[in-house]
Amino acid sequence: MEAISLEQVCKSFGEVRAVDELSVRVPEGSIYGFLGPNGAGKTTTIRMIMNIIRPDSGRISIFGDGTFELVKRRIGYMPEERGLYRKMSVGKALAYFGAIKGVKASELSSRVPWWLEQVGLADWADKKVEELSRGMHQKLQFAVTAINDPELVILDEPFAGLDPVNQDLMKDIIGQMRDDGKTIIFSTHVMHEAEQLCDFILLINKGKLILDGSLEQIRSQQRSGVVVAELEGETNFIESLPMVTAVQRQGRRLEITLAEGADPQQLLRIAVERARVQSFEVKVPSLHEIFVKLVGKDDAKDF
Amino acid sequence: MRKIFKIAQREYIETVKTKTFILSILITPAIVGIVLVLVNRLSRDISGPRPAKKVVVADLSRELGDEIKGAFDEYNASRPERQILLEELQVDEDSEEITKEKVRKGQLDGYVVLEEDCVEGQGKIRSYTCGTKIAELDLISNVENLLNSAVFNRRCELRDVSQELLTELRELRRRVPVERVDIGSASEEKRIKAGQEAVEIFVPFFFMILMFTGIFGMGQHMLTSVIEEKSSRVMEVLLSAVSPFELMTGKILGLAGISLTVMSLWGITACVSAYYGAAHWWGINIDIPLEILPYFGIYFVLGFLLFSSLLAGIGSICNTIKEAQSLMMPISMMFVVPMVLWFYLVQHPDEMLARVLSFVPPLTPMIMVLRLASSEHLSFLEIFASIVLLALSVPAVMWVAAKVFRTGILMYGKRPGLWEVLRWLKQG
């Protein structure tokens, strides 16, 4: 079953088409990454899912339900712009948001300390929110998002502004949530974050869908057609093979670019016949390379 | 419903905790209290016990010695707690400088010179004091009265007026006691003591100010709260948990709690000082028309809903308090009308102007409370009609405010103009 489905969703701000006929299905229990450069339409899409802005056309349903208010309490949302009441104490702010998200008071008394412990803010419970550093503030914001134990967690740029240690902490918690069967959507413009975490990826640029699918699927579809091989013996025959378009040599290491539609297995068989193969690797493209290939260098320079 | 209550609770607690709020609600009763205590101190100083005062009198006519002593003795005999001691009776001005120096040093409270021809001619009484406190102003006038009666006695003596006649003359000059009665309320005629009318005219004014504070005075907190949520970007998190309407309702309820707190604090302070303070210190009974309280309640609830939703709407389209203040100008200007006209309206509560103003919904609560507190002839029909008109305007304003609020709270950047806001209303 789908946690979220978007059908032909459009949204314009004045002349600018922020989101253009976007359709996505997010399966339950997965981590879905919304990727794209700045201004691609990620935040607009998330805000439409959260019913903060309304799409000009198209249909959005969450847990199969078109009425947002009915499913609201099953969602945790961390907006791109972080904000909490500055004058409240950390513990009280977390408890307050838990309460308005419908968590019972009896449960809050155990959940608030547990979450503060999770994000490493247990010692800060009585401090005011304004005393927190940026990174701590963001971790508290994450705790606020998760305090109602949501089935669907939507995080807009969750790692922006965190140091590597805290990024790992957040990734661990997100991984844990997925293991508990929750659905997680997060947006990022940093590709390697998505590669580490995501099961599925949605790549958008200028409001248009570029790619959508599981990480593996995308990688195999978007094979770069490059093989890295280490061969011993006479290797000049490689250039003359019809399936090969280019060879770059670094000592014994060869980077072989295959012709469109050529099968790396074929190349391997020929190589084994003619030389001694030390290593043979079909190069898996990074998301970055895929993106550059699909949208061109200019649009990809933010990555 | 639980969410709305939670929002209201937070709104209330976080506002009540702020220093500005505590100061703003304490400062008015504090000022009133200080003034009352000062007035009380002052009046006690004028009539209550105090240490004996010392004066020196110089009688340059040299013929009043016995009369002066007699007058002082008579005065002191009847006022054992407020003695004025005649330290020395001089007959010339030779020791004038020494005596004045004593006054300056505080060894004496006054030095009074009776000029030579004061009995028959144009001679003056010259009084010297140093750094007189307001509470002691009566000392010198008392001494002057004593000296005057000494001169009067001397004049009578010179004309052979007999003691009996003198006593009789004093008796004849006795003032007729006054009793003023207000026959406005035929059943219970109430005695009016001097000063009571002056105080009573402020009772309707006080009710009006209390209404103003209740429905509008706390509006600043609404603006601050909405704008803070916008500028700290907490709005999106809130909206992921509650609907804009729940948020607005919660805020209005929280603010209502704050208004009720302030009104009851001020109201109780005022009633206590009016009942006990005024009766105890000034000996007057201020008649507080408590029977208008049910109406006060109705007008308060309606007026409060009207203004707090209006302010929530205004707050939602602004990014800074400064922006909000310029939008608040026209609303604040509206309240100038009852503030300027209240004195006239209290005296003419049943005339055309008062009637017309009662049917301008934003002004209805203040004007009607003012009129209810100052007139006993308001027709029930008029009261009822004003309530109905106000009650009809409340949902209309709330509807508009909720629409504006829903869109406004997520708008950042330039403040939308009037046309854009009107467009939201059409769209929503």
XYZ file of C-alpha atoms in Angstrom:
731
model
C 0.000 0.000 0.000
C 1.107 3.554 -0.678
C 1.836 5.996 2.093
C 1.595 8.873 -0.337
C 0.466 9.202 -3.878
C 0.694 12.295 -6.029
C -1.098 12.401 -9.342
C -0.348 15.033 -11.941
C 0.260 17.690 -9.319
C 0.940 21.214 -10.571
C 1.735 24.414 -8.724
C 2.729 27.806 -10.085
C 3.839 30.936 -8.306
C 3.069 33.743 -10.693
C 4.916 32.958 -13.909
C 7.108 30.294 -12.342
C 6.053 26.668 -12.617
C 7.334 25.349 -9.288
C 5.947 21.841 -9.706
C 4.938 20.512 -13.102
C 2.727 17.447 -13.485
C 4.446 15.481 -10.787
C 3.268 11.951 -10.048
C 4.887 9.825 -7.330
C 3.908 6.809 -5.275
C 5.688 6.314 -1.994
C 5.363 2.721 -0.726
C 4.869 2.163 2.978
C 7.910 1.208 5.015
C 10.463 2.777 2.690
C 12.861 5.667 2.767
C 12.142 7.923 -0.179
C 14.594 10.661 -1.132
C 13.426 13.792 -2.941
C 16.461 15.036 -4.784
C 17.174 18.030 -6.856
C 19.165 21.231 -6.969
C 18.053 24.337 -5.097
C 14.771 25.611 -6.448
C 13.857 22.295 -8.036
C 10.457 22.215 -6.308
C 11.234 19.828 -3.439
C 9.969 22.083 -0.661
C 6.911 23.111 -2.667
C 6.063 19.449 -3.201
C 6.479 18.696 0.500
C 4.382 21.710 1.485
C 1.629 20.529 -0.818
C 1.767 17.073 0.761
C 1.463 18.802 4.152
C -1.553 20.793 2.920
C 0.246 24.044 3.709
C -0.179 25.187 0.139
C -2.758 23.805 -2.218
C -1.871 22.434 -5.633
C -3.291 24.271 -8.637
C -4.320 20.933 -10.062
C -3.753 17.242 -9.461
C -4.524 14.956 -6.580
C -2.638 14.147 -3.396
C -3.658 11.343 -1.085
C -1.997 10.126 2.083
C -2.619 6.591 3.369
C -5.175 6.354 0.604
C -7.131 9.236 2.014
C -7.748 12.515 0.246
C -8.661 14.443 3.390
C -5.512 15.707 5.018
C -7.047 16.561 8.397
C -7.984 12.916 8.971
C -4.440 11.606 8.574
C -2.615 14.587 10.040
C -1.919 13.003 13.389
C -0.150 10.050 11.727
C 2.421 12.376 10.152
C 5.545 14.002 11.541
C 6.803 16.984 9.586
C 10.052 18.884 9.893
C 9.916 22.026 7.744
C 12.867 23.519 5.953
C 12.629 26.652 8.065
C 13.281 25.515 11.604
C 11.447 27.242 14.369
C 10.386 26.629 17.954
C 9.241 28.904 20.747
C 12.443 30.565 21.817
C 11.404 31.394 25.360
C 10.122 27.949 26.297
C 12.296 25.353 27.947
C 13.464 22.470 25.761
C 11.435 19.865 27.667
C 8.277 21.984 27.766
C 8.472 22.859 24.071
C 8.750 19.178 23.177
C 5.873 18.294 25.512
C 3.733 21.107 24.099
C 4.118 19.961 20.513
C 3.464 16.409 21.636
C 0.246 17.569 23.302
C -1.080 19.491 20.306
C -0.216 16.517 18.112
C -2.565 14.519 20.298
C -0.157 12.517 22.467
C -1.693 11.705 25.841
C -0.196 13.429 28.871
C 0.575 10.102 30.515
C 2.600 8.992 27.499
C 4.358 12.322 27.157
C 5.958 12.030 30.568
C 7.970 9.061 29.342
C 8.308 9.988 25.662
C 9.782 13.442 26.189
C 12.807 12.254 28.229
C 13.240 9.291 25.875
C 13.462 11.493 22.795
C 15.712 14.023 24.496
C 17.989 11.107 25.331
C 17.860 9.873 21.717
C 18.981 13.189 20.270
C 21.519 13.823 23.052
C 19.717 16.741 24.690
C 18.835 15.098 28.017
C 21.018 17.563 29.932
C 19.359 20.498 28.238
C 15.747 19.750 29.188
C 15.420 22.778 31.469
C 17.365 25.210 29.291
C 15.533 27.665 27.092
C 15.290 26.903 23.391
C 17.089 30.151 22.538
C 20.181 28.900 24.416
C 20.631 25.934 22.074
C 23.202 25.942 19.309
C 22.006 25.592 15.730
C 22.772 21.906 15.598
C 21.075 21.195 18.933
C 18.073 23.228 17.839
C 17.798 21.055 14.763
C 17.981 17.855 16.789
C 15.245 19.171 19.058
C 13.224 19.984 15.965
C 13.638 16.398 14.868
C 12.450 15.179 18.268
C 9.406 17.466 17.899
C 8.743 15.857 14.525
C 8.918 12.358 15.937
C 7.264 12.898 19.331
C 3.851 11.674 18.173
C 5.379 8.413 16.890
C 4.220 9.114 13.334
C 3.824 6.410 10.716
C 4.931 8.832 8.039
C 7.882 11.144 8.643
C 8.514 13.994 6.228
C 11.835 15.779 6.629
C 12.795 18.793 4.562
C 16.596 18.980 4.333
C 17.135 17.125 7.637
C 20.927 17.135 7.508
C 21.530 20.740 6.521
C 23.532 22.523 9.176
C 24.542 19.417 11.132
C 28.131 18.360 11.730
C 29.180 14.859 10.522
C 28.769 13.301 13.981
C 25.196 14.566 14.315
C 24.445 13.671 10.707
C 25.381 10.078 11.538
C 23.227 10.214 14.668
C 20.251 11.361 12.607
C 20.901 8.730 9.946
C 20.955 6.035 12.627
C 17.643 7.238 14.052
C 16.083 7.419 10.582
C 17.358 3.896 9.819
C 15.872 2.699 13.090
C 12.531 4.252 12.205
C 12.496 2.455 8.863
C 13.247 -0.814 10.652
C 10.212 -0.097 12.849
C 8.114 -0.024 9.683
C 7.728 3.713 9.279
C 7.733 5.529 5.970
C 10.279 8.303 5.641
C 10.506 10.982 3.015
C 13.321 13.426 3.039
C 14.521 16.035 0.646
C 18.135 16.868 0.065
C 20.355 18.389 -2.514
C 23.342 16.362 -1.273
C 23.493 13.187 -3.358
C 25.610 10.979 -1.161
C 23.146 11.374 1.738
C 20.487 9.882 -0.471
C 22.762 7.100 -1.685
C 23.495 6.063 1.881
C 19.922 5.999 3.115
C 17.319 5.751 0.418
C 15.443 2.794 -0.932
C 13.741 4.967 -3.524
C 14.701 8.142 -5.221
C 12.787 10.900 -6.895
C 14.906 13.255 -8.897
C 13.359 16.553 -9.906
C 14.650 19.625 -11.658
C 12.749 22.857 -12.365
C 9.560 21.234 -11.100
C 9.757 18.335 -13.543
C 10.302 14.701 -12.726
C 13.633 13.418 -14.047
C 13.887 10.001 -12.456
C 11.824 7.901 -10.103
C 12.520 4.420 -8.848
C 14.500 2.272 -6.457
C 18.146 3.124 -6.043
C 19.262 -0.201 -7.575
C 16.870 0.071 -10.452
C 18.023 3.556 -11.277
C 21.656 2.614 -11.095
C 21.299 -0.363 -13.364
C 19.111 1.529 -15.803
C 21.529 4.368 -15.896
C 24.595 2.186 -16.318
C 27.367 4.340 -17.473
C 28.694 1.622 -19.824
C 32.131 1.938 -18.338
C 34.202 -1.041 -17.263
C 37.334 -0.805 -15.169
C 39.635 -3.764 -15.721
C 43.156 -4.792 -14.839
C 44.602 -7.054 -17.501
C 47.972 -8.711 -17.801
C 49.595 -9.383 -21.129
C 49.038 -7.805 -24.483
C 45.935 -5.570 -24.296
C 46.035 -3.507 -27.452
C 43.297 -5.666 -28.963
C 40.740 -3.909 -26.728
C 40.703 -0.722 -28.759
C 39.997 -2.659 -31.911
C 36.879 -4.389 -30.535
C 33.700 -3.042 -32.156
C 31.900 -2.830 -28.784
C 34.501 -0.450 -27.367
C 34.367 3.257 -28.094
C 37.234 4.530 -25.918
C 40.007 3.290 -23.620
C 41.877 5.237 -21.018
C 45.057 3.703 -19.695
C 46.616 4.215 -16.310
C 49.396 1.633 -16.265
C 47.696 -1.752 -16.250
C 44.352 -0.241 -15.214
C 42.053 0.315 -18.161
C 38.896 2.359 -18.180
C 36.909 1.030 -21.078
C 33.878 2.832 -22.415
C 31.465 0.496 -24.165
C 29.311 1.265 -27.150
C 25.582 1.822 -26.618
C 23.829 -1.508 -25.935
C 27.034 -3.520 -25.572
C 27.138 -6.249 -22.928
C 30.018 -6.098 -20.423
C 29.787 -9.921 -20.115
C 30.768 -10.209 -23.781
C 33.811 -8.041 -23.149
C 34.775 -10.161 -20.147
C 34.640 -13.363 -22.187
C 36.879 -11.894 -24.885
C 39.275 -10.519 -22.288
C 39.583 -13.879 -20.505
C 40.381 -15.568 -23.799
C 43.080 -13.144 -24.803
C 44.668 -11.990 -21.550
C 44.894 -12.591 -17.824
C 42.119 -10.759 -15.988
C 43.188 -9.515 -12.545
C 40.027 -7.542 -11.919
C 36.906 -6.613 -13.850
C 34.306 -4.159 -12.575
C 31.255 -2.739 -14.279
C 31.303 0.770 -12.939
C 28.110 1.761 -11.103
C 27.352 5.429 -11.721
C 26.907 7.689 -8.711
C 23.692 9.664 -8.462
C 25.749 12.691 -9.185
C 26.938 11.268 -12.477
C 23.435 10.222 -13.373
C 22.137 13.653 -12.650
C 24.841 15.372 -14.643
C 24.153 13.037 -17.512
C 20.405 13.720 -17.388
C 20.193 17.441 -16.853
C 23.542 18.731 -17.973
C 26.386 20.330 -16.112
C 24.792 23.762 -15.652
C 21.819 22.555 -13.653
C 23.948 20.139 -11.684
C 26.503 22.611 -10.434
C 24.768 22.962 -7.054
C 25.398 19.332 -6.199
C -10.984 20.589 21.315
C -8.144 19.356 23.496
C -5.682 20.908 21.051
C -7.469 24.260 21.177
C -7.340 24.151 24.946
C -3.620 23.299 24.877
C -2.900 26.230 22.583
C -4.941 28.551 24.800
C -3.139 27.277 27.877
C 0.306 27.852 26.383
C -0.714 31.264 25.109
C -1.944 32.234 28.558
C 1.004 30.910 30.551
C 3.680 32.225 28.218
C 2.106 35.693 28.134
C 1.409 35.915 31.845
C 5.023 34.956 32.553
C 6.530 37.840 30.602
C 7.857 40.829 32.508
C 6.092 43.334 30.267
C 2.745 41.757 31.077
C 3.329 41.697 34.831
C 4.474 45.308 34.773
C 1.625 46.465 32.575
C -1.094 44.994 34.753
C 0.449 46.009 38.061
C 1.299 49.544 37.152
C -2.243 50.931 36.949
C -3.543 49.552 40.279
C -0.192 50.475 41.796
C -0.537 54.101 40.731
C -4.144 54.234 41.958
C -3.092 52.609 45.232
C -0.213 55.016 45.772
C -2.446 58.014 45.089
C -5.076 56.704 47.534
C -2.500 56.073 50.251
C -0.963 59.493 49.728
C -4.338 61.220 49.882
C -5.120 59.245 52.991
C -1.808 60.136 54.614
C -2.398 63.739 53.734
C -5.873 63.846 55.206
C -4.718 62.067 58.338
C -1.961 64.624 58.717
C -4.588 67.339 58.577
C -6.841 65.868 61.268
C -4.963 63.102 63.082
C -2.523 63.282 66.016
C 0.856 64.839 65.438
C 3.716 66.099 67.615
C 3.291 69.558 69.079
C 4.357 72.451 66.842
C 6.331 75.396 68.150
C 5.854 78.964 67.012
C 7.098 82.386 68.083
C 4.791 85.393 67.798
C 6.001 88.973 67.805
C 3.218 91.396 68.846
C 4.482 94.778 67.743
C 1.278 96.474 68.923
C 2.177 95.399 72.454
C -1.523 95.349 73.351
C -2.554 91.799 72.344
C -0.432 89.721 74.732
C -3.264 88.415 76.922
C -5.631 87.791 74.038
C -3.002 85.865 72.111
C -2.104 83.678 75.079
C -5.781 83.139 75.773
C -6.501 82.128 72.183
C -3.605 79.639 72.144
C -4.655 78.131 75.483
C -8.237 77.742 74.335
C -7.100 76.107 71.071
C -4.693 73.681 72.785
C -7.212 72.762 75.480
C -9.625 71.428 72.859
C -6.951 69.644 70.742
C -4.630 67.665 73.011
C -3.205 65.720 70.038
C -2.470 68.669 67.784
C -0.891 71.191 70.099
C 0.500 74.479 68.816
C 2.850 75.778 71.456
C 3.522 79.470 71.799
C 7.261 79.256 72.444
C 7.776 82.949 73.048
C 5.744 86.140 72.785
C 8.024 88.937 71.671
C 7.025 92.589 71.674
C 9.540 93.973 69.183
C 11.539 92.850 66.143
C 14.953 93.031 67.809
C 15.455 89.267 67.807
C 13.935 88.849 64.338
C 17.095 87.478 62.720
C 17.817 85.039 65.569
C 14.244 83.761 65.455
C 14.286 83.376 61.677
C 17.538 81.425 61.989
C 15.820 79.096 64.458
C 13.039 78.543 61.917
C 15.642 77.780 59.273
C 17.341 75.241 61.531
C 14.008 73.594 62.280
C 14.036 74.439 65.982
C 10.853 76.396 65.362
C 7.963 75.589 62.989
C 6.971 79.196 62.399
C 7.561 82.832 63.214
C 4.612 85.208 62.966
C 4.781 88.986 63.230
C 1.705 91.083 63.991
C 2.400 94.571 62.675
C 1.912 97.567 64.911
C -1.421 98.960 63.724
C -3.109 95.666 62.972
C -5.894 96.223 65.493
C -7.311 99.454 64.083
C -5.161 100.189 60.980
C -3.933 98.313 57.902
C -1.145 96.336 59.636
C -0.511 92.813 58.354
C 0.229 89.475 59.871
C 3.554 88.314 58.409
C 4.281 84.584 58.680
C 7.723 83.040 58.205
C 8.182 79.355 57.650
C 10.949 77.276 56.139
C 10.452 74.363 53.707
C 6.824 73.892 54.585
C 5.427 70.438 53.939
C 1.991 70.327 52.333
C 0.685 68.500 55.390
C 1.716 71.397 57.617
C 0.131 74.147 55.572
C -2.716 74.212 58.078
C -0.355 75.088 60.936
C 0.243 78.639 59.789
C -3.382 79.193 58.830
C -4.408 77.948 62.277
C -1.972 80.354 63.956
C -3.256 83.147 61.743
C -6.831 82.290 62.736
C -5.832 82.365 66.392
C -4.204 85.759 65.994
C -7.226 87.027 64.095
C -9.560 85.982 66.888
C -7.189 87.669 69.363
C -7.451 90.871 67.307
C -11.251 90.432 67.093
C -11.452 90.044 70.882
C -9.279 93.124 71.369
C -11.479 95.140 68.997
C -14.585 94.090 70.918
C -12.872 94.953 74.189
C -11.985 98.410 72.907
C -15.661 98.957 72.056
C -16.866 97.641 75.421
C -18.679 94.690 73.891
C -19.614 92.493 76.803
C -18.412 88.877 77.136
C -22.014 87.639 77.034
C -22.714 89.414 73.786
C -19.463 88.098 72.379
C -20.392 84.529 73.226
C -23.795 85.087 71.722
C -22.284 86.559 68.548
C -20.144 83.493 68.109
C -23.193 81.332 68.535
C -25.052 83.395 65.958
C -22.336 82.928 63.373
C -22.662 79.116 63.534
C -23.031 77.590 60.024
C -26.178 75.801 58.993
C -25.399 72.062 58.362
C -25.977 70.900 54.778
C -27.486 67.678 53.553
C -27.683 67.022 49.832
C -29.976 64.292 48.570
C -30.141 62.655 45.145
C -33.772 61.874 44.291
C -32.881 60.150 41.014
C -33.705 56.756 42.402
C -37.030 57.349 44.055
C -36.968 54.258 46.273
C -33.660 54.789 47.976
C -32.813 58.413 48.394
C -29.132 58.587 48.905
C -27.339 61.247 50.825
C -24.569 62.936 48.944
C -21.624 64.093 50.891
C -19.407 66.817 49.599
C -17.110 65.401 46.886
C -19.362 62.451 46.160
C -20.689 63.812 42.866
C -17.167 64.384 41.643
C -16.219 60.815 42.463
C -19.372 59.243 41.087
C -18.961 60.670 37.637
C -15.864 58.490 37.347
C -17.746 55.258 37.975
C -19.152 54.960 34.411
C -15.788 56.063 33.083
C -14.121 53.301 35.033
C -16.502 50.708 33.593
C -15.741 52.003 30.127
C -11.974 51.824 30.679
C -12.337 48.325 32.069
C -14.231 47.320 28.925
C -11.596 48.962 26.747
C -8.827 47.096 28.540
C -10.753 43.866 28.296
C -11.598 43.919 24.603
C -8.692 45.829 23.151
C -6.009 46.612 25.707
C -4.635 43.087 25.604
C -4.575 43.060 21.801
C -0.879 43.821 21.772
C -0.288 40.324 23.127
C -2.223 38.794 20.232
C -0.139 40.692 17.694
C 3.133 39.817 19.422
C 2.221 36.173 19.658
C 1.154 35.748 16.003
C 4.100 37.726 14.684
C 6.550 35.838 16.888
C 5.241 32.542 15.546
C 5.646 33.832 12.034
C 9.120 35.245 12.467
C 10.458 32.259 14.416
C 9.040 30.006 11.661
C 7.247 27.878 14.182
C 4.092 28.263 12.125
C 4.671 25.316 9.775
C 5.336 22.978 12.663
C 2.158 24.178 14.341
C 0.148 23.742 11.185
C 1.385 20.181 10.821
C -0.371 19.505 14.116
C -3.399 21.800 14.157
C -5.585 23.556 11.605
C -5.361 27.337 11.201
C -8.825 27.658 12.673
C -7.860 25.649 15.764
C -4.780 27.807 16.129
C -6.749 31.039 15.888
C -9.451 29.820 18.260
C -6.846 28.689 20.775
C -5.144 32.043 20.639
C -8.402 33.914 21.107
C -9.309 31.762 24.108
C -5.864 32.223 25.658
C -6.141 35.942 25.205
C -9.625 35.858 26.731
C -8.081 34.266 29.808
C -5.522 37.047 29.972
C -8.184 39.725 29.574
C -10.344 38.183 32.283
C -7.348 38.003 34.614
C -6.530 41.653 34.107
C -10.143 42.787 34.330
C -10.826 40.904 37.528
C -7.591 42.143 39.088
C -8.397 45.721 38.221
C -12.099 45.398 38.918
C -11.554 43.913 42.361
C -8.895 46.486 43.187
C -11.249 49.246 42.122
C -14.267 47.885 44.005
C -12.249 47.384 47.163
C -10.819 50.865 47.011
C -14.224 52.336 46.184
C -16.110 50.482 48.934
C -13.542 50.493 51.697
C -11.085 53.172 50.679
C -13.563 55.866 49.853
C -15.929 55.035 52.708
C -13.133 54.712 55.217
C -11.044 57.687 54.294
C -13.403 60.156 52.734
C -16.583 59.033 54.427
C -18.479 58.727 51.155
C -20.338 55.749 49.796
C -19.706 55.204 46.126
C -22.627 53.499 44.529
C -21.276 50.857 42.128
C -24.028 49.734 39.787
C -23.294 46.019 40.068
C -26.626 45.235 38.407
C -25.089 46.090 35.014
C -22.536 43.272 35.356
C -24.559 40.723 33.314
C -24.754 43.218 30.449
C -21.089 43.988 30.928
C -20.406 40.283 30.498
C -22.417 40.019 27.268
C -20.838 43.116 25.729
C -17.411 41.934 26.809
C -17.703 38.507 25.194
C -19.002 39.934 21.915
C -16.604 42.866 21.823
C -13.708 40.638 22.715
C -14.451 38.148 19.941
C -14.787 41.019 17.480
C -11.471 42.618 18.288
C -9.338 39.588 19.040
C -10.208 37.980 15.708
C -9.579 41.296 13.970
C -6.169 41.493 15.648
C -5.364 37.873 14.804
C -6.099 38.730 11.164
C -3.918 41.834 11.284
C -1.093 39.992 13.034
C -1.159 37.231 10.436
C -0.398 39.502 7.492
C 2.436 41.367 9.231
C 6.035 40.302 9.698
C 7.055 42.826 12.336
C 5.332 44.644 15.176
C 6.123 47.888 13.397
C 4.139 46.859 10.339
C 1.282 45.843 12.585
C 1.265 49.145 14.398
C 0.624 51.100 11.233
C -2.382 48.872 10.544
C -3.556 49.342 14.121
C -3.736 53.104 13.735
C -7.271 53.268 12.314
C -8.533 50.903 15.017
C -6.887 52.865 17.814
C -8.305 56.065 16.339
C -11.784 54.608 16.695
C -11.348 54.345 20.446
C -10.529 58.020 20.649
C -14.251 58.740 20.136
C -15.523 57.357 23.477
C -12.402 58.584 25.255
C -13.002 62.147 24.164
C -16.769 62.102 24.481
C -17.190 60.190 27.724
C -17.718 63.235 29.919
C -20.468 64.527 27.684
C -22.015 61.072 27.290
C -22.123 60.456 31.041
C -24.090 63.634 31.497
C -26.325 63.047 28.465
C -26.661 59.269 28.282
C -30.082 59.345 26.646
C -29.474 61.840 23.888
C -29.165 61.263 20.170
C -25.346 61.166 20.016
C -25.131 58.440 22.649
C -27.873 56.470 20.933
C -26.246 56.645 17.504
C -22.807 55.668 18.804
C -24.337 52.664 20.569
C -25.131 51.169 17.190
C -21.633 51.357 15.753
C -20.595 47.750 16.486
C -16.923 48.322 17.379
C -17.952 51.069 19.802
C -21.097 49.403 21.162
C -19.509 47.684 24.191
C -17.779 50.787 25.534
C -20.581 53.245 24.833
C -23.301 50.933 26.161
C -21.442 50.221 29.385
C -20.887 53.915 29.868
C -24.575 54.592 29.334
C -25.757 51.689 31.489
C -23.616 52.913 34.353
C -24.781 56.485 34.098
C -28.453 56.266 33.182
C -31.281 54.331 34.708
C -33.784 54.957 31.947
C -32.262 52.906 29.110
C -34.996 50.977 27.386
C -34.521 47.244 27.264
C -35.372 47.327 23.570
C -32.421 49.585 22.878
C -30.055 47.373 24.862
C -31.359 44.282 23.127
C -31.086 45.838 19.658
C -27.497 46.915 20.250
C -26.590 43.407 21.423
C -28.215 41.828 18.363
C -26.401 44.145 15.954
C -23.074 43.484 17.678
C -23.740 39.742 17.770
C -24.437 39.752 14.036
C -21.248 41.591 13.217
C -19.075 39.170 15.241
C -19.399 36.076 12.979
C -18.900 38.274 9.916
C -15.636 39.684 11.273
C -14.513 36.253 12.480
C -15.181 34.733 9.066
C -13.092 37.372 7.335
C -10.353 37.140 9.972
C -10.157 33.342 9.727
C -9.781 33.532 5.942
C -7.060 36.152 6.171
C -5.365 34.276 9.001
C -5.243 31.003 7.085
C -3.383 32.529 4.154
C -1.525 35.246 6.031
C 0.307 33.113 8.559
C 2.363 31.416 5.841
C 3.130 34.553 3.863
C 6.565 35.969 4.280
C 8.132 38.983 2.675
C 6.138 41.988 1.581
C 2.960 42.737 3.483
C -0.026 42.096 1.219
C -2.075 45.109 0.167
C -5.791 45.550 0.662
C -6.611 44.228 -2.826
C -4.614 41.093 -2.294
C -6.359 40.439 1.022
C -9.713 40.941 -0.689
C -8.630 38.429 -3.332
C -7.916 35.853 -0.583
C -11.437 36.361 0.720
C -12.880 35.694 -2.723
C -10.684 32.648 -3.290
C -11.084 30.983 0.075
